[in-house]
Coordinates of C-alpha atoms (C1' of nucleotides) in Angstrom, one line a residue:
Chain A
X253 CA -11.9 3.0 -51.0
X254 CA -8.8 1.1 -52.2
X255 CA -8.9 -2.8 -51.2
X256 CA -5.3 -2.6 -49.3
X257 CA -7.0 0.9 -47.5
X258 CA -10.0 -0.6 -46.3
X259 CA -8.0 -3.8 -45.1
X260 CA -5.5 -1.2 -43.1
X261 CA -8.7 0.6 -42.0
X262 CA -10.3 -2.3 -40.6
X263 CA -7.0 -3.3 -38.7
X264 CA -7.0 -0.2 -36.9
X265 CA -10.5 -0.3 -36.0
X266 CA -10.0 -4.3 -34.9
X267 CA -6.8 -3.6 -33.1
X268 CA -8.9 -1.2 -30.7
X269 CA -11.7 -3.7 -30.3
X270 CA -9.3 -6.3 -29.9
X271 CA -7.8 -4.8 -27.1
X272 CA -11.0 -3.9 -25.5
X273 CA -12.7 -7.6 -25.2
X274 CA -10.1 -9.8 -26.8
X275 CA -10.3 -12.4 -29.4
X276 CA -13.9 -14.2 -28.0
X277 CA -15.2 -11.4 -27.1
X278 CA -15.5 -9.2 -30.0
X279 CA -17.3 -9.9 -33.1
X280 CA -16.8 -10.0 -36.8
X281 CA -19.8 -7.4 -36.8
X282 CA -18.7 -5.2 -34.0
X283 CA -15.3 -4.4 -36.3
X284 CA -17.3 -4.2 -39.3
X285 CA -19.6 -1.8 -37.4
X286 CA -16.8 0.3 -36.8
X287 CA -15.2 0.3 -39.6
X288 CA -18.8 1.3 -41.4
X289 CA -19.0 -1.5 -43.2
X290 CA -21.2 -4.9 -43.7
X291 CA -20.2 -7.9 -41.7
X292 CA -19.8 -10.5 -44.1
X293 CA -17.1 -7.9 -45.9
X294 CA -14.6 -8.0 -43.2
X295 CA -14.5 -12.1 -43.0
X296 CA -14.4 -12.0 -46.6
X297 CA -10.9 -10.0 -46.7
X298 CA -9.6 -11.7 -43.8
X299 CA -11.2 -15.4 -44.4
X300 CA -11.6 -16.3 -40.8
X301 CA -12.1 -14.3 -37.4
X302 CA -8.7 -15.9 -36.2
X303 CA -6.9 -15.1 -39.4
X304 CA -8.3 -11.3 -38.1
X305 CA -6.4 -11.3 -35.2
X306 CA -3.7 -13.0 -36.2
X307 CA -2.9 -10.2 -38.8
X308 CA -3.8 -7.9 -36.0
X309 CA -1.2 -9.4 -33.4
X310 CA 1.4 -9.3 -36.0
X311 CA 1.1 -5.3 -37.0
X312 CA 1.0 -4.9 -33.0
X313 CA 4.1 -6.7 -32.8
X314 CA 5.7 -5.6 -35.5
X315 CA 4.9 -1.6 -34.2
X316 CA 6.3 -2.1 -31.4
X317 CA 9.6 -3.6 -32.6
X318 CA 10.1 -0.6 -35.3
X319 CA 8.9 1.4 -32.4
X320 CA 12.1 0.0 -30.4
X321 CA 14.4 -0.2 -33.4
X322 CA 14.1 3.3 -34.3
X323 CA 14.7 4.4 -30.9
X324 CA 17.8 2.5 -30.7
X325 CA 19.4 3.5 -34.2
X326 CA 18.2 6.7 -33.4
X327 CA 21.1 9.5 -32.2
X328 CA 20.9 10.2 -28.5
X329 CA 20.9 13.9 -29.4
X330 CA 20.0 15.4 -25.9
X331 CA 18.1 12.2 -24.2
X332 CA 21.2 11.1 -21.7
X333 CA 19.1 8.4 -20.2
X334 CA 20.2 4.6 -20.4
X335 CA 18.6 2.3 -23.2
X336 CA 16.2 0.9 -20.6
X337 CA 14.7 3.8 -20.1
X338 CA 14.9 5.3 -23.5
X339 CA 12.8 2.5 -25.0
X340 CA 10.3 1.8 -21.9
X341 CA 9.4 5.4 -22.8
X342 CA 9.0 4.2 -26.4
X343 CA 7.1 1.5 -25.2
X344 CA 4.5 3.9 -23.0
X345 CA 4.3 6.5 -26.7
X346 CA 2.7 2.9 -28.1
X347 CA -0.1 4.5 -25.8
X348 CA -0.9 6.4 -28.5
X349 CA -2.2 3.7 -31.1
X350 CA -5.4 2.5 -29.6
X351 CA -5.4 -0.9 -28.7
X352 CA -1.7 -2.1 -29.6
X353 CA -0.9 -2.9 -25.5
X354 CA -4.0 -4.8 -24.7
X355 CA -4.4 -6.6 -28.0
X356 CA -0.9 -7.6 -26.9
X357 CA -1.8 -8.6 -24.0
X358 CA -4.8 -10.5 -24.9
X359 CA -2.6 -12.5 -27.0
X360 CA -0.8 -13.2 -24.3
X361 CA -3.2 -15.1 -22.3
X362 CA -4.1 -17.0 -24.9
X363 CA -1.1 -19.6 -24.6
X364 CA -3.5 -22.4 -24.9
X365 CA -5.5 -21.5 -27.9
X366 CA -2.9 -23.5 -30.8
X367 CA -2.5 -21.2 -33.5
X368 CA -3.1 -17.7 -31.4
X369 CA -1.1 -19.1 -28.2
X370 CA 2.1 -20.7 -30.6
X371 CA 1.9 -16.8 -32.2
X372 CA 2.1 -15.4 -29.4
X373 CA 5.2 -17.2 -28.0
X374 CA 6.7 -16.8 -30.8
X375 CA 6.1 -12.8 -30.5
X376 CA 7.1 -13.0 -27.1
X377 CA 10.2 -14.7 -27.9
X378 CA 11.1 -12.2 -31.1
X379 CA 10.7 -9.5 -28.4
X380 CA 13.3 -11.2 -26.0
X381 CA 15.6 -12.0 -28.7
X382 CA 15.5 -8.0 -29.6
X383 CA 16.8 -7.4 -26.3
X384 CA 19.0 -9.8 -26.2
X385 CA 20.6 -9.7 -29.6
X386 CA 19.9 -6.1 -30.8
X387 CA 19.6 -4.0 -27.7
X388 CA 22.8 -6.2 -26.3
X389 CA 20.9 -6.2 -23.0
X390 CA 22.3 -7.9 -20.1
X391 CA 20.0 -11.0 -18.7
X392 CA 19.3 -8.5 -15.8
X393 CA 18.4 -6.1 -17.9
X394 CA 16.2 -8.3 -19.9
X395 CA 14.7 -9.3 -16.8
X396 CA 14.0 -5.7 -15.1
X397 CA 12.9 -4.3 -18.3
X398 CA 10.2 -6.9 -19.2
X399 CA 8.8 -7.0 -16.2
X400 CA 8.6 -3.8 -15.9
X401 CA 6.8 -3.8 -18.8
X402 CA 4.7 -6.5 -18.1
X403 CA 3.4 -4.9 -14.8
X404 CA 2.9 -1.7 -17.1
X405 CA 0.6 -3.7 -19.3
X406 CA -1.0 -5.4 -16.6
X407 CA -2.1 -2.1 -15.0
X408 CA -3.4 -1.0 -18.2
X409 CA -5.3 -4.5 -19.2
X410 CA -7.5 -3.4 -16.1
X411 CA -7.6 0.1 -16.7
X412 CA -6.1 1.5 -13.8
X413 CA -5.6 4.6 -15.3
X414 CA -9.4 4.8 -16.3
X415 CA -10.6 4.8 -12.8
X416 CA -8.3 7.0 -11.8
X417 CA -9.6 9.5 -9.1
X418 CA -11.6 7.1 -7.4
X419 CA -9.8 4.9 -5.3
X420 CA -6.6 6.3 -3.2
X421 CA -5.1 3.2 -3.1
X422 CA -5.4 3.0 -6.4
X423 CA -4.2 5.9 -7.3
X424 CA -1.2 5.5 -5.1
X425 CA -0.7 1.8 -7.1
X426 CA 0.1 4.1 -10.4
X427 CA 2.3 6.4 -8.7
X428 CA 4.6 3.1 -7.4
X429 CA 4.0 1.6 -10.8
X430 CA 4.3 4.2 -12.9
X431 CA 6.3 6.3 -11.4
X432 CA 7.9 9.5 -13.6
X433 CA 5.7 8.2 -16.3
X434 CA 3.1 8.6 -14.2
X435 CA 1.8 12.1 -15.7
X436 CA 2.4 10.6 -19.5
X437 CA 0.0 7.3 -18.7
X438 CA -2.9 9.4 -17.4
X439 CA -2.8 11.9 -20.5
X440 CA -3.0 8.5 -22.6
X441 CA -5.3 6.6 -20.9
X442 CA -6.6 8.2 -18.2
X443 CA -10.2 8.6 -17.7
X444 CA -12.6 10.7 -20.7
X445 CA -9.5 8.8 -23.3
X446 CA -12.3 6.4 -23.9
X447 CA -13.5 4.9 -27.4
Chain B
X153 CA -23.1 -35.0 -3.5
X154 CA -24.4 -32.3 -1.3
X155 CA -25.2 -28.8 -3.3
X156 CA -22.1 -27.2 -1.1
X157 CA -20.0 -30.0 -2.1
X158 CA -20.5 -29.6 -5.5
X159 CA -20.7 -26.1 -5.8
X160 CA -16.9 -26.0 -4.5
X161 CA -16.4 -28.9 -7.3
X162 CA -17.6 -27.2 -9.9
X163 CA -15.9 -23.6 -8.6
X164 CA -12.5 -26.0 -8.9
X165 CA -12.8 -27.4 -12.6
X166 CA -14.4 -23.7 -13.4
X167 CA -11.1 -22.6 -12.6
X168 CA -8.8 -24.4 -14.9
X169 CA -10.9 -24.0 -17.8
X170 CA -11.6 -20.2 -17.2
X171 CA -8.0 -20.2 -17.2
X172 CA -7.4 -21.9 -20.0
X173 CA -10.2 -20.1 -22.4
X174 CA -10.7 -17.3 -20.8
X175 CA -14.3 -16.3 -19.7
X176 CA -15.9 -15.5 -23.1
X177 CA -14.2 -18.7 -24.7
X178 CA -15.5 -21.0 -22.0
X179 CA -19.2 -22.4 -22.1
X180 CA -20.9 -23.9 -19.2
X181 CA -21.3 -26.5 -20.9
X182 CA -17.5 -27.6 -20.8
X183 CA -17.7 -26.6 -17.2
X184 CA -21.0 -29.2 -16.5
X185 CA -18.5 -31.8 -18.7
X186 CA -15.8 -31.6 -16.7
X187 CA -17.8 -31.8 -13.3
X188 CA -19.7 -34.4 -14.9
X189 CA -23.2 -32.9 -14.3
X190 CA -25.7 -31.3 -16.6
X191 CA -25.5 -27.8 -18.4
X192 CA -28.8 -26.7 -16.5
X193 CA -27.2 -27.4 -13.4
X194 CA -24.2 -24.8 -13.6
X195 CA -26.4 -22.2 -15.0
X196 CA -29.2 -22.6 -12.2
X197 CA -26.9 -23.1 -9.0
X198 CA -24.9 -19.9 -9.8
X199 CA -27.5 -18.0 -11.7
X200 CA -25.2 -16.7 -14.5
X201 CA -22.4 -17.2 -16.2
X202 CA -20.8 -14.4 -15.3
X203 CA -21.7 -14.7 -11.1
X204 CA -20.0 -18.1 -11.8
X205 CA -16.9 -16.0 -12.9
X206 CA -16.9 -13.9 -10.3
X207 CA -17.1 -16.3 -7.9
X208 CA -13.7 -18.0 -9.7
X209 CA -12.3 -15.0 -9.6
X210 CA -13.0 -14.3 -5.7
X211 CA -11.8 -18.0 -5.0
X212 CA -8.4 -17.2 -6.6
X213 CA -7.4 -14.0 -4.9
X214 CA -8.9 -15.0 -1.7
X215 CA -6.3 -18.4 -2.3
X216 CA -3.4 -15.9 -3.1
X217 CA -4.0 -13.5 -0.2
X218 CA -4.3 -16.6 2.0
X219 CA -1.3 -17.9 1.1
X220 CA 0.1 -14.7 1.3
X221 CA -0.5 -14.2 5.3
X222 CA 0.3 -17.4 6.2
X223 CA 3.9 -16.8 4.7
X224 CA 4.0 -13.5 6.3
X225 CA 2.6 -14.9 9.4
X226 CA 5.0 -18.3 10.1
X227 CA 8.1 -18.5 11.7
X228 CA 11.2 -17.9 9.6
X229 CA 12.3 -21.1 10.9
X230 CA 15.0 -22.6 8.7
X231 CA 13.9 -20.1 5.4
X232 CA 16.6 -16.9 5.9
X233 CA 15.6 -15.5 2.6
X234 CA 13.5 -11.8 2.6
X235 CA 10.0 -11.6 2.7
X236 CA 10.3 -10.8 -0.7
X237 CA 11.7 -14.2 -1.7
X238 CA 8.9 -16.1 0.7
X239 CA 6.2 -14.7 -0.7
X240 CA 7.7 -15.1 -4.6
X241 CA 7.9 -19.0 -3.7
X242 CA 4.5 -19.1 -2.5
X243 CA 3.3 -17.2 -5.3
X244 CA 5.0 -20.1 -7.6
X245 CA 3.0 -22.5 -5.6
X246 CA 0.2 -21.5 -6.7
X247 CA 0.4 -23.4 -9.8
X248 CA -0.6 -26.6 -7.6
X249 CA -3.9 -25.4 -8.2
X250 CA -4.6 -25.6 -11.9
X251 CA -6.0 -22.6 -13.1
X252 CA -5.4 -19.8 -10.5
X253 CA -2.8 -17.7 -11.9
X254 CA -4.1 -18.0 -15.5
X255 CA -8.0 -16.9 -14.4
X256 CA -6.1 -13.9 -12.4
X257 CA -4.5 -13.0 -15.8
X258 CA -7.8 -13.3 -17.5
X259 CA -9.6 -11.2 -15.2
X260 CA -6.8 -8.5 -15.4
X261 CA -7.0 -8.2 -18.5
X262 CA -10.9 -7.8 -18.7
X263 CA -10.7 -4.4 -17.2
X264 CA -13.0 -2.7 -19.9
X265 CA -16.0 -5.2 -18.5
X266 CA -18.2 -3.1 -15.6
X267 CA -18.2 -5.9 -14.0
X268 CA -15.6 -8.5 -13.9
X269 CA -13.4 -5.7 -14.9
X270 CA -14.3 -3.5 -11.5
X271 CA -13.8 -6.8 -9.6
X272 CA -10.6 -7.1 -11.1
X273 CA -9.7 -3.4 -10.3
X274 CA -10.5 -4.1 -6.7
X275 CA -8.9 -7.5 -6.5
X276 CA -5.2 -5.9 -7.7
X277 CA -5.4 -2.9 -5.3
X278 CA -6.0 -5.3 -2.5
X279 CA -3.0 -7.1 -3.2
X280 CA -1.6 -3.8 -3.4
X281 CA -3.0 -3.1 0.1
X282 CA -1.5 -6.6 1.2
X283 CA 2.1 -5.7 0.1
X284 CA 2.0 -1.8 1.6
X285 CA 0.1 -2.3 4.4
X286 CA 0.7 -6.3 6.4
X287 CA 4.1 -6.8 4.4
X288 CA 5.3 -3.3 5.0
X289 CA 6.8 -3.4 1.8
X290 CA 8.5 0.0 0.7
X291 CA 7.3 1.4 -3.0
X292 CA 10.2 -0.1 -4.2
X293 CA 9.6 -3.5 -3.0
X294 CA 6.1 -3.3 -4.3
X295 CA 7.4 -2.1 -7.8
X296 CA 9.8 -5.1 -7.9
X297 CA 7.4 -7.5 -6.6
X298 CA 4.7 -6.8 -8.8
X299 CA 6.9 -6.6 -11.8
X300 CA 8.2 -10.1 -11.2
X301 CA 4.5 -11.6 -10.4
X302 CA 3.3 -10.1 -13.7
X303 CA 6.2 -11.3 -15.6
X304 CA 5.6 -14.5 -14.3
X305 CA 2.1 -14.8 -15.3
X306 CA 2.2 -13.7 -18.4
X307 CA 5.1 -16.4 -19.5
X308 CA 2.4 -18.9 -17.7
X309 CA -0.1 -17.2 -20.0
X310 CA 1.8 -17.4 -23.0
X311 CA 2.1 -21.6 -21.9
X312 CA 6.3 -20.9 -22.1
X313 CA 6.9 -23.7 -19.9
X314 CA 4.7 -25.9 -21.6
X315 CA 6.6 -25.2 -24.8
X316 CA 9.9 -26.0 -23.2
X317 CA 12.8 -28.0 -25.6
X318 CA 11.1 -26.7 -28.5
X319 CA 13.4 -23.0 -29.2
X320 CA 16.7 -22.7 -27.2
X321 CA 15.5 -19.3 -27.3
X322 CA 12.3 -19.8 -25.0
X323 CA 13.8 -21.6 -23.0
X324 CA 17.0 -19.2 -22.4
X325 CA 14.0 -16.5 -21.6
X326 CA 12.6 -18.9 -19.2
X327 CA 16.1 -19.3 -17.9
X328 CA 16.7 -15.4 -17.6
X329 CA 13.1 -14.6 -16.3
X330 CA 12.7 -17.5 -13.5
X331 CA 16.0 -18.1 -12.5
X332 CA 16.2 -20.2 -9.3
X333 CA 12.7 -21.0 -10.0
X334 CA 12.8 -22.6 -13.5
X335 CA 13.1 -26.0 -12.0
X336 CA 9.8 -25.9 -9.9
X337 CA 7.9 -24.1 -13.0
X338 CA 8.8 -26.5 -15.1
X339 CA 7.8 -29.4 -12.7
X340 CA 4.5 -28.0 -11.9
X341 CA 3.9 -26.3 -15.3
X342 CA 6.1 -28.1 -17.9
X343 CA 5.1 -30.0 -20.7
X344 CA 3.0 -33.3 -19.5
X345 CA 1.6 -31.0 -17.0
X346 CA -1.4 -31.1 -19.1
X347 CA -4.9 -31.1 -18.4
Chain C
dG183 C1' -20.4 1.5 -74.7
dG184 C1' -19.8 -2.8 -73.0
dA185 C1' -16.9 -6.4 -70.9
dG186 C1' -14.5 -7.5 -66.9
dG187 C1' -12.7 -6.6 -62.6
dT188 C1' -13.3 -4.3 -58.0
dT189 C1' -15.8 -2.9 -54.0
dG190 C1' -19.4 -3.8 -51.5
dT191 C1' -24.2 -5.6 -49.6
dA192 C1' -28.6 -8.3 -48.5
dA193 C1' -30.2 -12.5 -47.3
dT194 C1' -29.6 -16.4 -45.0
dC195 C1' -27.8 -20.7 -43.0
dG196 C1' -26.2 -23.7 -39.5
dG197 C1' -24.4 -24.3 -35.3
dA198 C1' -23.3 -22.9 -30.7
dT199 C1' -24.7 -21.0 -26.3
dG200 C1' -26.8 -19.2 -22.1
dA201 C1' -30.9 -19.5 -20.1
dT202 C1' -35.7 -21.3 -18.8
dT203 C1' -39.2 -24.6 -17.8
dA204 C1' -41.1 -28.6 -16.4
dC205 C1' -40.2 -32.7 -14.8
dT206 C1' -38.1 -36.9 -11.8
dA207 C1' -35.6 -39.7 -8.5
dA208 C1' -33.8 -39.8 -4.2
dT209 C1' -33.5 -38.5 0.6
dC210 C1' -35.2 -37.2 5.1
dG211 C1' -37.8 -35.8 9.1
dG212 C1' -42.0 -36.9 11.6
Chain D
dC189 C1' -45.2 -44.5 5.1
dC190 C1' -45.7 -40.0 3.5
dG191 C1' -45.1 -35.2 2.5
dA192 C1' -41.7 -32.1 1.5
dT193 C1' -37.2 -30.7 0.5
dT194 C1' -33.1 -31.6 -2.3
dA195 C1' -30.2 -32.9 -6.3
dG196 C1' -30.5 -33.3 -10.8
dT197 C1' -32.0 -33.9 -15.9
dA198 C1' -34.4 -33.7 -20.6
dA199 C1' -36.2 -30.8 -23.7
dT200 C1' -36.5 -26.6 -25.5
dC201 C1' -36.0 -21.5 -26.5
dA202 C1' -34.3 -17.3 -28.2
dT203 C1' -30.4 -15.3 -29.6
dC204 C1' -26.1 -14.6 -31.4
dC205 C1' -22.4 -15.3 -34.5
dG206 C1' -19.3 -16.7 -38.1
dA207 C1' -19.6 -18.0 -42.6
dT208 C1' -21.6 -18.6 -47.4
dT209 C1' -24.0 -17.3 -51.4
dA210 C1' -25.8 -14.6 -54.7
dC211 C1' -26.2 -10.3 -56.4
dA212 C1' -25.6 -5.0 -57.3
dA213 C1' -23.2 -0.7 -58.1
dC214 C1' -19.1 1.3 -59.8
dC215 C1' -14.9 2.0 -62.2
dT216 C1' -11.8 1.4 -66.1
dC217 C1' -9.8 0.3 -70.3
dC218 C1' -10.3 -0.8 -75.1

DNA sequence: GGAGGTTGTAATCGGATGATTACTAATCGG
DNA sequence: CCGATTAGTAATCATCCGATTACAACCTCC
């Protein structure tokens, strides 16, 4: 296999392990496991674990803003909905690429680490100026539609929609949370979607 | 010091470095530093590093529910804003305790552990429970509620206060995303706020 | 066909880390 | 004052993990 194939393959792979543990919680060998490789291979390509997930962070930042780009240079054709909505369905589809939300996430939380936390404020901040500058969102807008989002991710990070069926309550969380996209989540990441 | 006493010391400087780091990037022995004891010590009064956790963890939601009920449960008396609003200020308040909201995120995100990632299942639906069931919030209230709180964390995960006066963007996000409340973030959570 | 680059591994190292054991100094009730 | 409980440590263990080194198989182009 090609150099630049491998490195994509081992990006995938990461970007679901990632997502699953976070950046101290997964190893170098766990990815290279995956990715049916040796250990010392993968922090060979990459040079550091960090350096890893920093290239990591960066592809699931920068799917997610072609993700949102093509949605809104994209002709409405027969989807009448408001932007909001048109691109907080975009950002449930990113369901589909195994480990993109929670790696984000993970990021996320790691504010105080000094290379991973300044990346991802500055991912954060890319994200808000999208919005902002590109999506011509109102503040209010901005506002709804990231936290929105953020509750969406949240819910995910503790895998709601895994245990679903086994707590009413629970349950009853998605449908307030989730709402219309309710059906979509569970088909995505509901339970028996696992690794 | 008395084994109670120190046990609630050690449950106190646990929390701000859990939510710093995270519970896979913090050792006990940075949690024996900071109280000032021995490694051995942590390990053997809470059996393992992960009980320790959990413990955190319980400490934090159990402080958020409290000062949830004791909001809901005072007199109005001068404060004419919604419940809503009340329990958003005390939920900002939080940040006098260094640590809570950041270990909540942590644990949130952890949901692919069986363990800390079950008690973090059952920690959010309670707060769930909280809202629907002593707040009599309506779904909608809960939807917004939630959304807000999780948007809020996660700018206090990604350390966007701490950052602030370094992008005019950040901190027109801050601006946008705290509104009323960007003063009291920033004077609680700001940079200098520092460990 | 062989030189050189490319893809990959086996072996191993050094440090960190959670946990265990065995011990000690202080405190306290009788 | 003494036996026992309590608070705490030093030393050490076994393991894990990221990183380094040295080497091997394979492809390719002249």
């Amino acid at each position: 296999m090609s150099a630049a194939d491998r490195r994509e393959q081992i990006l995938d792979v990461a970007t679901g392990l990632f997502g699953d543990r976070g950046f101290h919680g997964t190893t170098t060998d766990q990815v290279a496991q995956a990715a049916g490789i040796s250990q010392p291979y993968v922090v060979r390509m990459f040079g550091t674990k960090e350096k890893l997930f920093l290239e990591v962070l960066d592809r699931a930042l920068g799917l997610l803003l072609h993700t949102f780009r093509r949605i809104l240079e994209s002709p409405a054709g027969d989807d009448d909905r408001p932007m909001q909505a048109r691109l907080g369905s975009g950002y449930v589809d990113l369901l589909g690429t195994r480990g993109v939300h929670r790696t984000l996430l993970h990021a996320f939380v790691s504010g105080n680490d000094p290379v991973i936390g300044a990346a991802a404020r500055r991912g954060f901040v890319d994200i808000y100026r999208f919005l902002r500058d590109e999506a011509k969102f109102t503040p209010a807008e901005v506002e709804v539609f990231l936290s929105q989002g953020m509750l969406f991710s949240v819910l995910l990070g503790i895998e709601l929609p895994a245990a679903f069926g086994q707590d009413s309550d629970a349950d009853e969380l998605m449908q307030v949370a989730f709402a219309d996209k309710c059906g979509v989540v569970l088909e995505m990441a509901g339970p028996g979607t696992a690794r």
